[in-house]
mmCIF file with all atom_site columns, C-alpha atoms in Angstrom:
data_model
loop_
_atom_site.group_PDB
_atom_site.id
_atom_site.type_symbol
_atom_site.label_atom_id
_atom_site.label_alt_id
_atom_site.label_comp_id
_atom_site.label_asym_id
_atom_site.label_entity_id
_atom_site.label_seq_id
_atom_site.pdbx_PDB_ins_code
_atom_site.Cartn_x
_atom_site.Cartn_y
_atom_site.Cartn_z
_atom_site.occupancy
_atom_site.B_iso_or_equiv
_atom_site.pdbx_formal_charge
_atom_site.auth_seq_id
_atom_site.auth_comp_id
_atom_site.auth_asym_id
_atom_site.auth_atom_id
_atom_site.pdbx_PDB_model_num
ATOM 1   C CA . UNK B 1 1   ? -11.578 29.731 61.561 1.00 0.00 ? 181 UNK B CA 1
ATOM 2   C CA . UNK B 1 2   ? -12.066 26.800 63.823 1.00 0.00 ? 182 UNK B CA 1
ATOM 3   C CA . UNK B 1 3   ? -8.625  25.357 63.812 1.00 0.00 ? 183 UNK B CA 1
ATOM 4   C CA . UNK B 1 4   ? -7.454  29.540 64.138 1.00 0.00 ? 184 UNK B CA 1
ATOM 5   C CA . UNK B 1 5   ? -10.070 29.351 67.707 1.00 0.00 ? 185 UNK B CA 1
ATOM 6   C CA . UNK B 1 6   ? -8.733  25.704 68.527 1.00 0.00 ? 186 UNK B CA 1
ATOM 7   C CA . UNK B 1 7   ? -5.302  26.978 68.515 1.00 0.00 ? 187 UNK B CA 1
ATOM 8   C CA . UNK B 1 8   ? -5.992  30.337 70.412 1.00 0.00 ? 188 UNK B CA 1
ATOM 9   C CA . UNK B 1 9   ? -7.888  28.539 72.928 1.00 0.00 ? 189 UNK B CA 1
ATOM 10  C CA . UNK B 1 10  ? -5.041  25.911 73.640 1.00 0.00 ? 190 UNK B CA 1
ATOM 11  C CA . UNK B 1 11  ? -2.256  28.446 74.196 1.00 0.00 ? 191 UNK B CA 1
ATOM 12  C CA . UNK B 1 12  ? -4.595  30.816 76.366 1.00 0.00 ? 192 UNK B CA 1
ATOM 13  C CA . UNK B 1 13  ? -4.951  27.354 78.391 1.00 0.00 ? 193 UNK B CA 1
ATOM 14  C CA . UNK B 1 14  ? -1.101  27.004 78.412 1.00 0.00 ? 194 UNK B CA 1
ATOM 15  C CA . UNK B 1 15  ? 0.027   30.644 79.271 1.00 0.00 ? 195 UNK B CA 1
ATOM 16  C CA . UNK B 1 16  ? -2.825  30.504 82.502 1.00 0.00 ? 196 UNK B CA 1
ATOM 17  C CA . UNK B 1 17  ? -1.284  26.889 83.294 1.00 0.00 ? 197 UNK B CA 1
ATOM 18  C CA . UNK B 1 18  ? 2.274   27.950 83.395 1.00 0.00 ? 198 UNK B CA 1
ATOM 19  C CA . UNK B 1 19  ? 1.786   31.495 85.059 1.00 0.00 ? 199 UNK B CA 1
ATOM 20  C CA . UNK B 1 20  ? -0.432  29.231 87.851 1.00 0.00 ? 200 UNK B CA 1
ATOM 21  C CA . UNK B 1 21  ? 2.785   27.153 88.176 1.00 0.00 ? 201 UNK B CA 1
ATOM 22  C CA . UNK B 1 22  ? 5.327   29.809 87.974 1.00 0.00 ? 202 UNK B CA 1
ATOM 23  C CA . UNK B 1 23  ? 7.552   28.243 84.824 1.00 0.00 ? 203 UNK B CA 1
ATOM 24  C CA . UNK B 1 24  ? 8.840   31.377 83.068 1.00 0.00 ? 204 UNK B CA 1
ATOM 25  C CA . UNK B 1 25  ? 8.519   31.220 79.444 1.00 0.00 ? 205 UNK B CA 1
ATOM 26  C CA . UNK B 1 26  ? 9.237   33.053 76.253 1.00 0.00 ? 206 UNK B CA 1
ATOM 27  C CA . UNK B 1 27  ? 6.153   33.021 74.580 1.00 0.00 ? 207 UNK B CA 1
ATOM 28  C CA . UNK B 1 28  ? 3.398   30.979 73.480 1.00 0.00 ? 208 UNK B CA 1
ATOM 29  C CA . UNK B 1 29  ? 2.525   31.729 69.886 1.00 0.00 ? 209 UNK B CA 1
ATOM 30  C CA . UNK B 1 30  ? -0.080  30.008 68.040 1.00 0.00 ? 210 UNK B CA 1
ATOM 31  C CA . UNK B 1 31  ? -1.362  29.704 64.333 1.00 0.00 ? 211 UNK B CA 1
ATOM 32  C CA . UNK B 1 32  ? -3.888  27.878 62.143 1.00 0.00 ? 212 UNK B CA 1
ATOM 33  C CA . UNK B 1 33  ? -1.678  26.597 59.010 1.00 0.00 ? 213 UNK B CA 1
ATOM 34  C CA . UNK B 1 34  ? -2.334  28.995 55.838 1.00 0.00 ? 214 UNK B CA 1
ATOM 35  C CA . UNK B 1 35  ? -3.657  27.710 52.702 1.00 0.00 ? 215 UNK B CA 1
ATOM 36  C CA . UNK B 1 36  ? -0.426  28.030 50.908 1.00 0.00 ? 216 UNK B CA 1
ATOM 37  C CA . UNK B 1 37  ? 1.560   26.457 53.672 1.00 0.00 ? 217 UNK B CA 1
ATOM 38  C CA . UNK B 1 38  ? -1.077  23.405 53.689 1.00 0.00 ? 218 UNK B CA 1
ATOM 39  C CA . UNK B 1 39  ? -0.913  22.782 50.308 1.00 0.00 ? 219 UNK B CA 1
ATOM 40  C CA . UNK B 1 40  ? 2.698   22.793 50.110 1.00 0.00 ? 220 UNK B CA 1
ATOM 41  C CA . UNK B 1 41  ? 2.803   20.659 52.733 1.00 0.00 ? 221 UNK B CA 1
ATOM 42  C CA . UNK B 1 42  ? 0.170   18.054 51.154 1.00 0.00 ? 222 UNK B CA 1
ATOM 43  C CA . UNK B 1 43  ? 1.961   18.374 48.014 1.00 0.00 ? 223 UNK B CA 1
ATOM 44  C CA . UNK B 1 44  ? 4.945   17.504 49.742 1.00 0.00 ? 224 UNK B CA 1
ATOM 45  C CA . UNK B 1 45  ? 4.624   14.695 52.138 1.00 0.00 ? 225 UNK B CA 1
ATOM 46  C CA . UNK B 1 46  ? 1.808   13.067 49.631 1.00 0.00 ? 226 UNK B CA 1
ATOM 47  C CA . UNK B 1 47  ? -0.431  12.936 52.690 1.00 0.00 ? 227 UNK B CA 1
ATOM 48  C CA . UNK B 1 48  ? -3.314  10.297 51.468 1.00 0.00 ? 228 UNK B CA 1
ATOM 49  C CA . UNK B 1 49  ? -5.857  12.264 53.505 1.00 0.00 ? 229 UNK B CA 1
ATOM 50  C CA . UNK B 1 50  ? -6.143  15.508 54.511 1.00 0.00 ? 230 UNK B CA 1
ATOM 51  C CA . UNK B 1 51  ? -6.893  14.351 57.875 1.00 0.00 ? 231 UNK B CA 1
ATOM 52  C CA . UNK B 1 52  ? -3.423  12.915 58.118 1.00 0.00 ? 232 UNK B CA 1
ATOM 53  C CA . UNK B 1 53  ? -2.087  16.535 58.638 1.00 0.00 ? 233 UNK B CA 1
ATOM 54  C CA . UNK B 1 54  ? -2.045  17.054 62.434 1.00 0.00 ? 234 UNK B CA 1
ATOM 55  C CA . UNK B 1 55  ? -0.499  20.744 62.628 1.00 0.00 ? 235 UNK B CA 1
ATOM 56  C CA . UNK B 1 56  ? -3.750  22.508 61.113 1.00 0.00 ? 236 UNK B CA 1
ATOM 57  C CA . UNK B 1 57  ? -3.376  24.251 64.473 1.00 0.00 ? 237 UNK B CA 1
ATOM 58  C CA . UNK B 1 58  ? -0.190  24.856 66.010 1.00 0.00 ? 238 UNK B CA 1
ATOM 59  C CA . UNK B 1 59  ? 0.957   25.815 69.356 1.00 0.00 ? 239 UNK B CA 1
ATOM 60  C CA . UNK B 1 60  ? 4.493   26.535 70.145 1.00 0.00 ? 240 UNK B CA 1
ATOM 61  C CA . UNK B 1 61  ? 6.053   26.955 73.919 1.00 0.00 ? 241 UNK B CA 1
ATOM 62  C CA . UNK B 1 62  ? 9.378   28.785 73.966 1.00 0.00 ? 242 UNK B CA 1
ATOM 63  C CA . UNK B 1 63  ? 11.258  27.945 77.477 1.00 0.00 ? 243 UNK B CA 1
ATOM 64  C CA . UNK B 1 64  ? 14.563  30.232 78.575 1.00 0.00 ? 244 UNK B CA 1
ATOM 65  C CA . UNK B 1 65  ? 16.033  26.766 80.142 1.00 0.00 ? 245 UNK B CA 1
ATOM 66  C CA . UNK B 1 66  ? 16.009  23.593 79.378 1.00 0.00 ? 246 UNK B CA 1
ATOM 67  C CA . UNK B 1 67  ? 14.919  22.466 83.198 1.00 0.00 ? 247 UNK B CA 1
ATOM 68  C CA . UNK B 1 68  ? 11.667  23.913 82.161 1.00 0.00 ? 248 UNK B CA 1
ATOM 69  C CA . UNK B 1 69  ? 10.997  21.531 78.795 1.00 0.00 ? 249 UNK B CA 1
ATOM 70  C CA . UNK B 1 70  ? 10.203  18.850 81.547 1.00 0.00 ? 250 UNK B CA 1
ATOM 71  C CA . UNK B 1 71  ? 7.597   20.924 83.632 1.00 0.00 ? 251 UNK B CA 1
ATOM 72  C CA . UNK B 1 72  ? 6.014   21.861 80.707 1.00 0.00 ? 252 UNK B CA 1
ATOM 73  C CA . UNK B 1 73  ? 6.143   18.856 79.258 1.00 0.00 ? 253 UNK B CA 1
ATOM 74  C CA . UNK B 1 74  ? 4.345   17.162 82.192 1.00 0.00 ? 254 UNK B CA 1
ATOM 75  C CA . UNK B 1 75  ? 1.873   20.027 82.338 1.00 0.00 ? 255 UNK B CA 1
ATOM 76  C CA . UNK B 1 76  ? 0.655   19.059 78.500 1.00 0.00 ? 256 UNK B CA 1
ATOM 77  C CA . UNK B 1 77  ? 0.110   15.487 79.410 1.00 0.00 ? 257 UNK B CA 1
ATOM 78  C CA . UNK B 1 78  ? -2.295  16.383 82.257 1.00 0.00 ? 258 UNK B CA 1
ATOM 79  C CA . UNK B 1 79  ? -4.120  19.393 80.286 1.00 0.00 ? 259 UNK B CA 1
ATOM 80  C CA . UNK B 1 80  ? -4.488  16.966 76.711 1.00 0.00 ? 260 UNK B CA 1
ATOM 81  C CA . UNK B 1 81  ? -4.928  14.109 75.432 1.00 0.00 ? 261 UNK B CA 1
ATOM 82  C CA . UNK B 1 82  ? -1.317  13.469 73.789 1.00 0.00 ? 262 UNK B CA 1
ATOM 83  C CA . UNK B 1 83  ? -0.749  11.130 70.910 1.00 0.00 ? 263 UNK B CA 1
ATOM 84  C CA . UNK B 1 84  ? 2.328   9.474  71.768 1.00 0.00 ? 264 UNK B CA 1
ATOM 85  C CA . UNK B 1 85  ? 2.637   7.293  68.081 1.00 0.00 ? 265 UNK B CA 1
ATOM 86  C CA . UNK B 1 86  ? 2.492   10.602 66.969 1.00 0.00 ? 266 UNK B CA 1
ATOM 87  C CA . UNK B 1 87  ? 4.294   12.698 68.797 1.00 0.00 ? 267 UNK B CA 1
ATOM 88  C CA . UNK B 1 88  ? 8.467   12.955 68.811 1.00 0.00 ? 268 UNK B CA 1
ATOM 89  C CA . UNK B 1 89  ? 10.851  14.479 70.703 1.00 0.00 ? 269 UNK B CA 1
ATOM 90  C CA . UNK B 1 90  ? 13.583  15.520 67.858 1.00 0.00 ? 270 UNK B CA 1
ATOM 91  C CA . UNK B 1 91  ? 16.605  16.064 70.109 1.00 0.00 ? 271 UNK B CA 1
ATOM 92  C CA . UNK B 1 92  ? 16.596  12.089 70.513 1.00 0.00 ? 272 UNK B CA 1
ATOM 93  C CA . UNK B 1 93  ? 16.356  12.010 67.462 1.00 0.00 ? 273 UNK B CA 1
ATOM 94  C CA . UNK B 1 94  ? 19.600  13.595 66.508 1.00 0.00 ? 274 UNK B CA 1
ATOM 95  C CA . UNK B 1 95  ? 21.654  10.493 68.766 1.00 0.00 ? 275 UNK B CA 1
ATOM 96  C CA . UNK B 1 96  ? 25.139  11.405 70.751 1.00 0.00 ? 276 UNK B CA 1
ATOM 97  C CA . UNK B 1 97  ? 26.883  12.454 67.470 1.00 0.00 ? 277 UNK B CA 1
ATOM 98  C CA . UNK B 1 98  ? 25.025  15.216 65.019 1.00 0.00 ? 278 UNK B CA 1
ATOM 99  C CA . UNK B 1 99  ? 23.451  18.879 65.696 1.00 0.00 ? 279 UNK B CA 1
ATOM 100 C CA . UNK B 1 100 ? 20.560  20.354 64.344 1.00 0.00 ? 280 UNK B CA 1
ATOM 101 C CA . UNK B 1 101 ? 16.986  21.110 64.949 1.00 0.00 ? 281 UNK B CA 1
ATOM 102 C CA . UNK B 1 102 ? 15.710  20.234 68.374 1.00 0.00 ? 282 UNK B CA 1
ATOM 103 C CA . UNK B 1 103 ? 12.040  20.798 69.542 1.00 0.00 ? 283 UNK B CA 1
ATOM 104 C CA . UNK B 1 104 ? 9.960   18.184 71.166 1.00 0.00 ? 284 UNK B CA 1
ATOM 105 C CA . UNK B 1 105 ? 6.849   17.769 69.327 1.00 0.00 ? 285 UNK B CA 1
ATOM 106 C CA . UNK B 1 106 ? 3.378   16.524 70.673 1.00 0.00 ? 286 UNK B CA 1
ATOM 107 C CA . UNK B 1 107 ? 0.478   16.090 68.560 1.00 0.00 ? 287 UNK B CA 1
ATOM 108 C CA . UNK B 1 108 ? -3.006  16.240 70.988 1.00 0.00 ? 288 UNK B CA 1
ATOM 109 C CA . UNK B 1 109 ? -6.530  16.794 71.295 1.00 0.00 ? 289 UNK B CA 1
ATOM 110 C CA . UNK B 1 110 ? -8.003  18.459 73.957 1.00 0.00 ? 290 UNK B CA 1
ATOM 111 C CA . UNK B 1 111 ? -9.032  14.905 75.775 1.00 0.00 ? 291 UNK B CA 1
ATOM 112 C CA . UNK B 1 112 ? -11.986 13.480 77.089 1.00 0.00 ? 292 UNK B CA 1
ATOM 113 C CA . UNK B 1 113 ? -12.544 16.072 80.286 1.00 0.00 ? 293 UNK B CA 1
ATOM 114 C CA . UNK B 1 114 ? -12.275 18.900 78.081 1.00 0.00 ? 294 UNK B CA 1
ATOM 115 C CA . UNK B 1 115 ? -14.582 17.965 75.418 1.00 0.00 ? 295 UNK B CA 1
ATOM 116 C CA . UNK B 1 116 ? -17.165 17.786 77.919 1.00 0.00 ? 296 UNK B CA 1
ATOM 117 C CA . UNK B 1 117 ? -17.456 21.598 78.224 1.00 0.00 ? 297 UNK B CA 1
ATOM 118 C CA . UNK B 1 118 ? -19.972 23.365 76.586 1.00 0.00 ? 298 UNK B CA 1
ATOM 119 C CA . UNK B 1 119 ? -17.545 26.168 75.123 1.00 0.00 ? 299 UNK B CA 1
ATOM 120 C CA . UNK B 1 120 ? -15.228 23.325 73.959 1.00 0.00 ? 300 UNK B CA 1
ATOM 121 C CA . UNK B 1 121 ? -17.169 20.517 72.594 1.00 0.00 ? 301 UNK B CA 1
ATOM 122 C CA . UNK B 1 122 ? -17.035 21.687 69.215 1.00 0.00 ? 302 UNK B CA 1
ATOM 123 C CA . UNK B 1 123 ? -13.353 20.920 69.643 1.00 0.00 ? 303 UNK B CA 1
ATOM 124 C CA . UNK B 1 124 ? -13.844 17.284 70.491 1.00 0.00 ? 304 UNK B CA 1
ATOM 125 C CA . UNK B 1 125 ? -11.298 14.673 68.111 1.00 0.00 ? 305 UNK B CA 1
ATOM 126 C CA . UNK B 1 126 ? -9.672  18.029 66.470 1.00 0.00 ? 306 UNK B CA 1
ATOM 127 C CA . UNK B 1 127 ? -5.947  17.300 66.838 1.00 0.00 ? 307 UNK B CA 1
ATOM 128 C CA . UNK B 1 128 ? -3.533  19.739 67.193 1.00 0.00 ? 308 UNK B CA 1
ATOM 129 C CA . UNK B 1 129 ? 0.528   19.786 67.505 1.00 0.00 ? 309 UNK B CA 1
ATOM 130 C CA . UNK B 1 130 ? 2.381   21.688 70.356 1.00 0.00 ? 310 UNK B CA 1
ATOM 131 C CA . UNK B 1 131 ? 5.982   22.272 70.012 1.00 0.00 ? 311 UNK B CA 1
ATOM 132 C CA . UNK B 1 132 ? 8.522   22.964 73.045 1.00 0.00 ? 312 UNK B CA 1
ATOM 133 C CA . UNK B 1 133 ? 11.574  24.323 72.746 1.00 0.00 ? 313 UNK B CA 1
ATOM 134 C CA . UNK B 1 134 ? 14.320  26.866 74.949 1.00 0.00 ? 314 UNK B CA 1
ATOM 135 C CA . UNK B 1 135 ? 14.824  30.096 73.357 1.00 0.00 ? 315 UNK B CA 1
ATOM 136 C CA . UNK B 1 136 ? 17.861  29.379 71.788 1.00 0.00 ? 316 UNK B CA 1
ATOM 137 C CA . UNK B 1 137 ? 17.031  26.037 70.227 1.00 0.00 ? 317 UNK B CA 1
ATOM 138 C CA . UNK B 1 138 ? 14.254  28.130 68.886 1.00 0.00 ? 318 UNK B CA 1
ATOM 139 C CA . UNK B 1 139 ? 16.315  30.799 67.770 1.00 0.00 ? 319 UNK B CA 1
ATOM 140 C CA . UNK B 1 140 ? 18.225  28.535 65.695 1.00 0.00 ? 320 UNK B CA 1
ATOM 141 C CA . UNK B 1 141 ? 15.044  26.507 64.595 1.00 0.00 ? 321 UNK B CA 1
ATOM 142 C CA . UNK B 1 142 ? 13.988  30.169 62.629 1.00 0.00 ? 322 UNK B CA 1
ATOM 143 C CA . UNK B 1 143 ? 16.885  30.846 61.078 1.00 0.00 ? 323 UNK B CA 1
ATOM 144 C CA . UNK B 1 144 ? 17.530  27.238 59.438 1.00 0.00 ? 324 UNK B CA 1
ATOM 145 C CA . UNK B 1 145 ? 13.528  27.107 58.603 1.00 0.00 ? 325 UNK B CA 1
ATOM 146 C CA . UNK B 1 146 ? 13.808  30.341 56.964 1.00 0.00 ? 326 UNK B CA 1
ATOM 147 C CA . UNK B 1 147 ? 16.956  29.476 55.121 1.00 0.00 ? 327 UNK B CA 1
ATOM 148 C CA . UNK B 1 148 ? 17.083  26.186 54.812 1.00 0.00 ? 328 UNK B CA 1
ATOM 149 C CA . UNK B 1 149 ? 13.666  24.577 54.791 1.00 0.00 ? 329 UNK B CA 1
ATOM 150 C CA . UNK B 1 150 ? 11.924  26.738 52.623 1.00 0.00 ? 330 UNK B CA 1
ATOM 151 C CA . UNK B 1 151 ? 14.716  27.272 50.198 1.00 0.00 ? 331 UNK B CA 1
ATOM 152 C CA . UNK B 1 152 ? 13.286  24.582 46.718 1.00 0.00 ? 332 UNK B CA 1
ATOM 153 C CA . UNK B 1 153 ? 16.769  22.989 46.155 1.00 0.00 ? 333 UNK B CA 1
ATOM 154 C CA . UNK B 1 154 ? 17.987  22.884 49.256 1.00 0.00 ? 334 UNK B CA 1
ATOM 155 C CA . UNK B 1 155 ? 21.770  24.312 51.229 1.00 0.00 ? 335 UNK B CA 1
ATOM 156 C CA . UNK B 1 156 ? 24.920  23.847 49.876 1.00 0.00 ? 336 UNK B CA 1
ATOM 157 C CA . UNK B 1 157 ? 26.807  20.935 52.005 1.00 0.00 ? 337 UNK B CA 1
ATOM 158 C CA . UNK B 1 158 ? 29.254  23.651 53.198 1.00 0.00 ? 338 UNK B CA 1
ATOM 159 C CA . UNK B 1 159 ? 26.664  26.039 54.603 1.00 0.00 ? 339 UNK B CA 1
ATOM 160 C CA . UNK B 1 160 ? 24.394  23.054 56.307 1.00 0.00 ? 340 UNK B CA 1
ATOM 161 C CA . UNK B 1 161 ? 27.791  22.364 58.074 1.00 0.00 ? 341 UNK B CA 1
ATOM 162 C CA . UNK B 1 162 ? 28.008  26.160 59.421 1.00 0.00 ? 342 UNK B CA 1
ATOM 163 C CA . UNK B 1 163 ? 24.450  25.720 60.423 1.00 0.00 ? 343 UNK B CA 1
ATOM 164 C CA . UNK B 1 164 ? 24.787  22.482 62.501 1.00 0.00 ? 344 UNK B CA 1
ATOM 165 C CA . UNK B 1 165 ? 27.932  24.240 64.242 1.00 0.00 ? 345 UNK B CA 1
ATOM 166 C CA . UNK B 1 166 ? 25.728  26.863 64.984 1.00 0.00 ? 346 UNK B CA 1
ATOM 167 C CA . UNK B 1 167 ? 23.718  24.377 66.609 1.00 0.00 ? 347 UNK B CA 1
ATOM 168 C CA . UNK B 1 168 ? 26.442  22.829 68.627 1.00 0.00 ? 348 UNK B CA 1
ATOM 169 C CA . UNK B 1 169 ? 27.221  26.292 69.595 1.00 0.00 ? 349 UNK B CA 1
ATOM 170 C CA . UNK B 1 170 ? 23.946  27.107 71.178 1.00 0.00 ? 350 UNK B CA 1
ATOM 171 C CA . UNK B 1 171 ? 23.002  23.871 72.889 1.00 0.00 ? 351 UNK B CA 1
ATOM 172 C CA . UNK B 1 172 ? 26.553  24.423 74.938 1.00 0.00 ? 352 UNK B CA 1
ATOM 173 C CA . UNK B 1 173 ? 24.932  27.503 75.622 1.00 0.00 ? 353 UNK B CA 1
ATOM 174 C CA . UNK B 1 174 ? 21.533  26.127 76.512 1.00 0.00 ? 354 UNK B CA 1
ATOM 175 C CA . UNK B 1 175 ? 23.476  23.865 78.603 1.00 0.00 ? 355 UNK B CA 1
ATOM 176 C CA . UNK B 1 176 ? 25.236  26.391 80.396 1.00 0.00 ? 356 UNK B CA 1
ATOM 177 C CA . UNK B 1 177 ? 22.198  28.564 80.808 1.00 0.00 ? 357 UNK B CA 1
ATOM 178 C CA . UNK B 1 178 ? 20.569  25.870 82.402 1.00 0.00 ? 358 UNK B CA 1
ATOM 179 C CA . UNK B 1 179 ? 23.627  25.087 84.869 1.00 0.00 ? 359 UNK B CA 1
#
């Protein structure tokens, strides 16, 4: 229940942050992780402690443009304390040459100013992750999750393929939606 408030509590923080500074967004969902998606996930990465995991509560901004990833990016580094070791920003990650999943990812805590409140302290050292992404990088994000991700053996080579020219697809999109 406390990682359920944690979460809630961050994305109220976000939504009154970005309506305050006009950046028009998607949404702003947020979840604790379920017991059957947290044991998957130990199970899988072979996490030596549970307090490894740092997406027990998970915020997730969903931008129309891209312009806006940067706003809202620089409104998350004033609001929380953000992990940078931790944190990654996947598009880089893809280089000049592939497709695929891009989000920017920033595990935080809600900082030294924040803990300081009496309706937040019990938050204090409780990380949490915060994804950003447009709405069509996130569109394409819950289709290859859905199908690819949680599928036990994996795509076939062909249909990955499809998927990353999907990707291409939309990102010239984002592009242009952005232009």
């Amino acid at each position: 229940a406390t990682y359920k408030s944690l979460a809630e509590n961050v994305a109220n923080t976000l939504k009154t942050a970005l309506d305050k500074h006009k950046i028009m967004y998607v949404d702003v969902p947020c979840r604790a992780k379920d017991k059957k998606s947290f044991l998957k996930k130990l199970s899988d990465k072979k996490y030596n402690a549970i307090c490894e995991m740092m997406d027990l509560a998970g915020i997730r901004i969903i931008t129309l443009v891209e312009d806006d990833l940067n706003a809202v990016e620089s409104l998350i580094r004033k609001l929380f304390h953000v992990h940078e070791k931790d944190s990654v920003d996947k598009d880089k990650s893809l280089g000049v040459d592939k497709f695929g999943y891009r989000s920017r990812h920033f595990i935080c805590d809600i900082g030294p100013k924040r803990s300081e409140l009496i309706e937040l302290d019990h938050f204090k050292g409780m990380k949490f992750e915060i994804q950003l992404r447009t709405a069509l990088a996130h569109a394409w994000a819950e289709i290859e999750h859905d199908r690819g991700y949680k599928l036990e053996g994996g795509l076939p080579t062909d249909i990955k393929r499809r998927l990353n020219i999907v990707a291409a697809m939309l990102e010239a999109a984002d592009n242009e939606f952005n232009r």
